[in-house]
Short mmCIF file of C-alpha atoms in Angstrom, two decimals:
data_model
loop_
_atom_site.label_atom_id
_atom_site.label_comp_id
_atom_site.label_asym_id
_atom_site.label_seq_id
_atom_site.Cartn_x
_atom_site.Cartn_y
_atom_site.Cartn_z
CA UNK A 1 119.69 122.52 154.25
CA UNK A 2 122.65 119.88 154.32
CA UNK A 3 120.03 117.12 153.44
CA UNK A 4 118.05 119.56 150.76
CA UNK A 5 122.06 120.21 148.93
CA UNK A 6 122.71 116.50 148.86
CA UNK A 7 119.63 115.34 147.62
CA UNK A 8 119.77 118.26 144.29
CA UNK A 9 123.67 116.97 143.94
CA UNK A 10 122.30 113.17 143.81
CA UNK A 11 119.42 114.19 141.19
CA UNK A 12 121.96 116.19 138.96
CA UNK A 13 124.15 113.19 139.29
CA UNK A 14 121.43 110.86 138.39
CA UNK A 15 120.20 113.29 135.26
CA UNK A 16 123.83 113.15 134.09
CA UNK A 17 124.25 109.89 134.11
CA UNK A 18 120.56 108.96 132.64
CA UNK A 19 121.69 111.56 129.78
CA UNK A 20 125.08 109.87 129.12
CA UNK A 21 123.48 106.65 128.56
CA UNK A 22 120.66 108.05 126.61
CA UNK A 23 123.05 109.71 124.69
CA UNK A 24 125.21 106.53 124.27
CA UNK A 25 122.77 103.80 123.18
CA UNK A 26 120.74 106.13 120.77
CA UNK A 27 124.19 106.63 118.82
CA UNK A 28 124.71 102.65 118.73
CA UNK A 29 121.42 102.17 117.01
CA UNK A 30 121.38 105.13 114.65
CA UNK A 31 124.92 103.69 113.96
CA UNK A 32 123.96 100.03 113.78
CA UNK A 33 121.04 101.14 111.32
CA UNK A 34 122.95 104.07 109.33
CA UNK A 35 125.98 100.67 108.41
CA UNK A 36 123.81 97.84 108.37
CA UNK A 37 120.60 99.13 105.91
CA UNK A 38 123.15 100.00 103.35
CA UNK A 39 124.58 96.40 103.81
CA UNK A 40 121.33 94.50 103.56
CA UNK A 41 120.23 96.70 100.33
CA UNK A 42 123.74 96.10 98.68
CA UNK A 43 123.28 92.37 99.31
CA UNK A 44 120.22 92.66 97.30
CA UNK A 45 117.25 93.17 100.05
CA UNK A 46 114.57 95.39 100.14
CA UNK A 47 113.80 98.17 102.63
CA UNK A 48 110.86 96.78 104.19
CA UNK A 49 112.74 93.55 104.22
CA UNK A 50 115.74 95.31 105.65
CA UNK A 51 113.96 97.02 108.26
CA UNK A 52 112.16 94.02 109.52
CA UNK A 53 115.56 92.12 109.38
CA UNK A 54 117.04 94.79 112.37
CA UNK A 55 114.06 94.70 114.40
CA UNK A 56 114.06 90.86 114.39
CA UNK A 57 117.29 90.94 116.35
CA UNK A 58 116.45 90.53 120.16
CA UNK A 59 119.60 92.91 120.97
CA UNK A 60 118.07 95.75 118.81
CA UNK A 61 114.60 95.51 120.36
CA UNK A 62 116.35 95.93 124.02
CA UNK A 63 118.64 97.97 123.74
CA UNK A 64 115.28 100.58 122.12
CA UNK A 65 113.38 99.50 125.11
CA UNK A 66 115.79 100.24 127.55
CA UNK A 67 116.70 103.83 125.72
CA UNK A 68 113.16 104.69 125.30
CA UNK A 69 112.15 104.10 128.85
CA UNK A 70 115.25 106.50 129.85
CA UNK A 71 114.34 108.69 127.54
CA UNK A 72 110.64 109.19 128.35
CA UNK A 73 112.11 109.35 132.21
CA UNK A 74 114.12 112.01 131.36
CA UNK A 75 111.95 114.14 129.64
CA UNK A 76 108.71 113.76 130.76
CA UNK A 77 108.79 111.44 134.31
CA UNK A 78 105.27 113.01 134.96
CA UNK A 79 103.37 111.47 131.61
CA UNK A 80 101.40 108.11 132.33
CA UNK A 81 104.64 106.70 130.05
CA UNK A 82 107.07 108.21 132.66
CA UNK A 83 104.79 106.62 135.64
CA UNK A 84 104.91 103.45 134.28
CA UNK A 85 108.52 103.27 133.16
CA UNK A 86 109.51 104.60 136.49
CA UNK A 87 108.18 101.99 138.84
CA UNK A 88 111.03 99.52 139.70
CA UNK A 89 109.11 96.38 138.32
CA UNK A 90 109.17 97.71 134.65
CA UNK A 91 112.86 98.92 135.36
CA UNK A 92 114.43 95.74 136.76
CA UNK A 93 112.71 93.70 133.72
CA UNK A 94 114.60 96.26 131.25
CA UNK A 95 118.02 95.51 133.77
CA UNK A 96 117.18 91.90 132.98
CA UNK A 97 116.17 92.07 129.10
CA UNK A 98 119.54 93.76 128.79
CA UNK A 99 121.89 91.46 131.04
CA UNK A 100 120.30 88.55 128.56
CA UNK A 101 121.71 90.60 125.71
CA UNK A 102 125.23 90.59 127.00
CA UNK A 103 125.50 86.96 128.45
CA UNK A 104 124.26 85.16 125.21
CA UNK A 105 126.16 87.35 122.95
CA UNK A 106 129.40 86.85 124.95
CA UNK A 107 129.08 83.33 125.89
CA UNK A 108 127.61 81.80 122.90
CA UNK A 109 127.55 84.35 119.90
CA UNK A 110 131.16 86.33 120.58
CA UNK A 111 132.88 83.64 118.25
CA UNK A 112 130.69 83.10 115.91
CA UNK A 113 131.25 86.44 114.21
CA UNK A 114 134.15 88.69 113.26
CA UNK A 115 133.38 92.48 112.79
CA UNK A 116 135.69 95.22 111.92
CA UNK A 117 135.56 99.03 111.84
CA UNK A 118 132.36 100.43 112.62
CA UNK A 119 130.14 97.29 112.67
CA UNK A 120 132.47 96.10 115.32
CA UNK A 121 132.08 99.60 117.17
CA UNK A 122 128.31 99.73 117.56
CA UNK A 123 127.89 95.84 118.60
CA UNK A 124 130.75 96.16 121.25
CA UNK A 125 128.23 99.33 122.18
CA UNK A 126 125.47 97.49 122.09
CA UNK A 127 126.43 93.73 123.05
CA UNK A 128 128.87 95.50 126.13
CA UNK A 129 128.66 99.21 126.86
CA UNK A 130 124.59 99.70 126.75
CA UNK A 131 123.84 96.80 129.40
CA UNK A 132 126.86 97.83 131.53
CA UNK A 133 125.93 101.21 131.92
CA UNK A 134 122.36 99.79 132.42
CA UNK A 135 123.14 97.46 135.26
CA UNK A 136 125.12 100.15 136.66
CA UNK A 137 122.18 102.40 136.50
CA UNK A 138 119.46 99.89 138.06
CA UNK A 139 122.09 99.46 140.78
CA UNK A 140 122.57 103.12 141.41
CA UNK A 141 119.04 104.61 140.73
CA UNK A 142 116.28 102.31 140.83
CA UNK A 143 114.48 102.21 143.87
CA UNK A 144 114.68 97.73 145.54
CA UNK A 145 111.97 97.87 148.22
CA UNK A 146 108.78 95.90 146.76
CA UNK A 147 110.73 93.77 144.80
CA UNK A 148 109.19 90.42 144.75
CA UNK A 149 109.95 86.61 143.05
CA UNK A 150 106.45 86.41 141.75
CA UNK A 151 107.21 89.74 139.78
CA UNK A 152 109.66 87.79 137.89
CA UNK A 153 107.25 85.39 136.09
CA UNK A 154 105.59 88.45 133.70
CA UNK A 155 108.76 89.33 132.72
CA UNK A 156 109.00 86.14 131.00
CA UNK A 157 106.60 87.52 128.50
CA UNK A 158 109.02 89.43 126.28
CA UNK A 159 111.24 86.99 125.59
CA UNK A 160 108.80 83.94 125.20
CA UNK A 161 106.67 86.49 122.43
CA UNK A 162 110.07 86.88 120.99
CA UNK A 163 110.43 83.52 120.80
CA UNK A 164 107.34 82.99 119.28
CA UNK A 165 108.11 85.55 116.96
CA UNK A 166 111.12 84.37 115.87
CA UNK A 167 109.68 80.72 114.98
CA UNK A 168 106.97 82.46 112.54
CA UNK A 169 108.77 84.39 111.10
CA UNK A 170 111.43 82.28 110.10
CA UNK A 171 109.17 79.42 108.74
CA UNK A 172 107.70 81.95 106.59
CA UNK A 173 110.48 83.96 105.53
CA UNK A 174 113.52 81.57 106.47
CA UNK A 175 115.25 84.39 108.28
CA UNK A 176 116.77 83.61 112.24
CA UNK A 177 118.13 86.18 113.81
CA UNK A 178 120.36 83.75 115.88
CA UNK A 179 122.16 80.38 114.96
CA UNK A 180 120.16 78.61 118.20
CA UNK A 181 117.04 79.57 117.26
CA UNK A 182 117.18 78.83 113.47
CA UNK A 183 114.84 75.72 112.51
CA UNK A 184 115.67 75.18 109.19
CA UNK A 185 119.00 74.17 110.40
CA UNK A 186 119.25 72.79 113.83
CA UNK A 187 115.61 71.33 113.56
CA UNK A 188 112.49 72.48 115.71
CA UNK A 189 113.36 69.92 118.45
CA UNK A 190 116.62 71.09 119.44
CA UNK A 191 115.26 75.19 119.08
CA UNK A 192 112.66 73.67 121.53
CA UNK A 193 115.35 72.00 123.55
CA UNK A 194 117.74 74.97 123.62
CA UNK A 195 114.48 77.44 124.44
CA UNK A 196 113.49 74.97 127.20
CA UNK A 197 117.24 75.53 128.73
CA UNK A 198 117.19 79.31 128.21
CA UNK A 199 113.99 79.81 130.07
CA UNK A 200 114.43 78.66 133.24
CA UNK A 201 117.86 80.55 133.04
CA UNK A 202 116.31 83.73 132.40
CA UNK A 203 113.63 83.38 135.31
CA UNK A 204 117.15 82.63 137.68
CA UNK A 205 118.45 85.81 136.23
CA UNK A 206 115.21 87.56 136.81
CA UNK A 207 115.55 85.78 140.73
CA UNK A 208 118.78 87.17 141.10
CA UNK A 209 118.26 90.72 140.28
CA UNK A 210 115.10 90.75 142.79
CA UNK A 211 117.22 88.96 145.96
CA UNK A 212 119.94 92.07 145.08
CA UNK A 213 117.00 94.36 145.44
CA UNK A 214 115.85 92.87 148.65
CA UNK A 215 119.09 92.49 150.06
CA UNK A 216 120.16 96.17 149.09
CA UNK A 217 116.85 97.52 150.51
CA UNK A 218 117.25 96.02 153.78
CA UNK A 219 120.72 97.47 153.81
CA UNK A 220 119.68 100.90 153.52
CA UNK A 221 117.03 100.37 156.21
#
């Protein structure tokens, strides 16, 4: 019975929590959306142009993976979308997408902009707050055993189609979401050069969060 009480505390602990952060990083983007379309169309873009502008940005696109995966776990875990976004490989490349997010904004991007008022609000949320509570939640709640190094290469994926992405798009339209991935200015050599860094980085990243796992789940063994 002890065992049975603890286990129902832990899962209402762990829907709290899921629900908080849910709650959380669905009111940075509807914020960072509801401020920033205005912006754009005042500055003389379109809405189709405006749109694709926001879902260019790498943080936007994780921080609505990472709230739509908690999202789809919270209210319907049993759907082939719960299944999938429940197993700890899918999970831990979300943990690692969003860690990204935070490190490059706050080691390279911090001081490149100055916000105020609300637009400094929702990227503190979404550049801070979203991939704390994250991390704290992969630490708490996903389940390490399995974890393995080879998982880490497909995670690679997202950020190298990003990438890829990114390039395109910005020949064509001239947009870059980021000063270190913007061509027309730094050149396609040193985007290269600086991708060429960044990758190996990530896949240590992605390294790191599975030797956690594996040392966590032999701890609990």
């Amino acid at each position: 019975m002890e065992n049975t009480a603890d286990l129902q505390q832990a899962s209402k602990i762990k829907w709290a929590y899921t629900a908080l952060v849910i709650i959380v990083t669905w009111f940075a983007l509807v914020l960072q959306f509801s401020i920033s379309i205005p912006a754009y169309l005042a500055a003389g873009r379109s809405l189709c142009s405006t749109l694709v502008q926001l879902y260019s940005y790498y943080t936007i696109l994780s921080n609505l993976l990472m709230v739509v995966c908690l999202t789809i776990i919270l209210i319907a875990p049993t759907s082939a979308l719960g299944h999938f976004f429940l197993k700890r490989t899918v999970l831990t490349s979300i943990a690692l997408y969003i860690t990204i997010v935070a490190l490059i904004y706050n080691i390279v991007l911090r001081n490149l902009w100055h916000m105020e008022g609300l637009f400094k609000l929702a990227n503190e949320l979404l550049h801070v707050v979203n991939p704390i509570l994250f991390i704290i939640y992969w630490f708490a709640f996903v389940p390490k055993a399995g974890l393995k190094y080879r998982d880490v290469l497909p995670w690679l994926w997202f950020p190298l189609i990003y990438f890829i992405y990114v390039l395109i798009r910005g020949a064509i339209s001239g947009d870059y979401p980021y000063p270190f991935l913007n061509a027309e200015k730094s050149g396609y050599a040193q985007v290269m050069l600086n991708a060429l860094i960044l990758l190996p980085v990530i896949w240590g990243l992605g390294a790191l969060y599975v030797l956690i796992a594996r040392l966590m789940s032999r701890s609990e063994k």
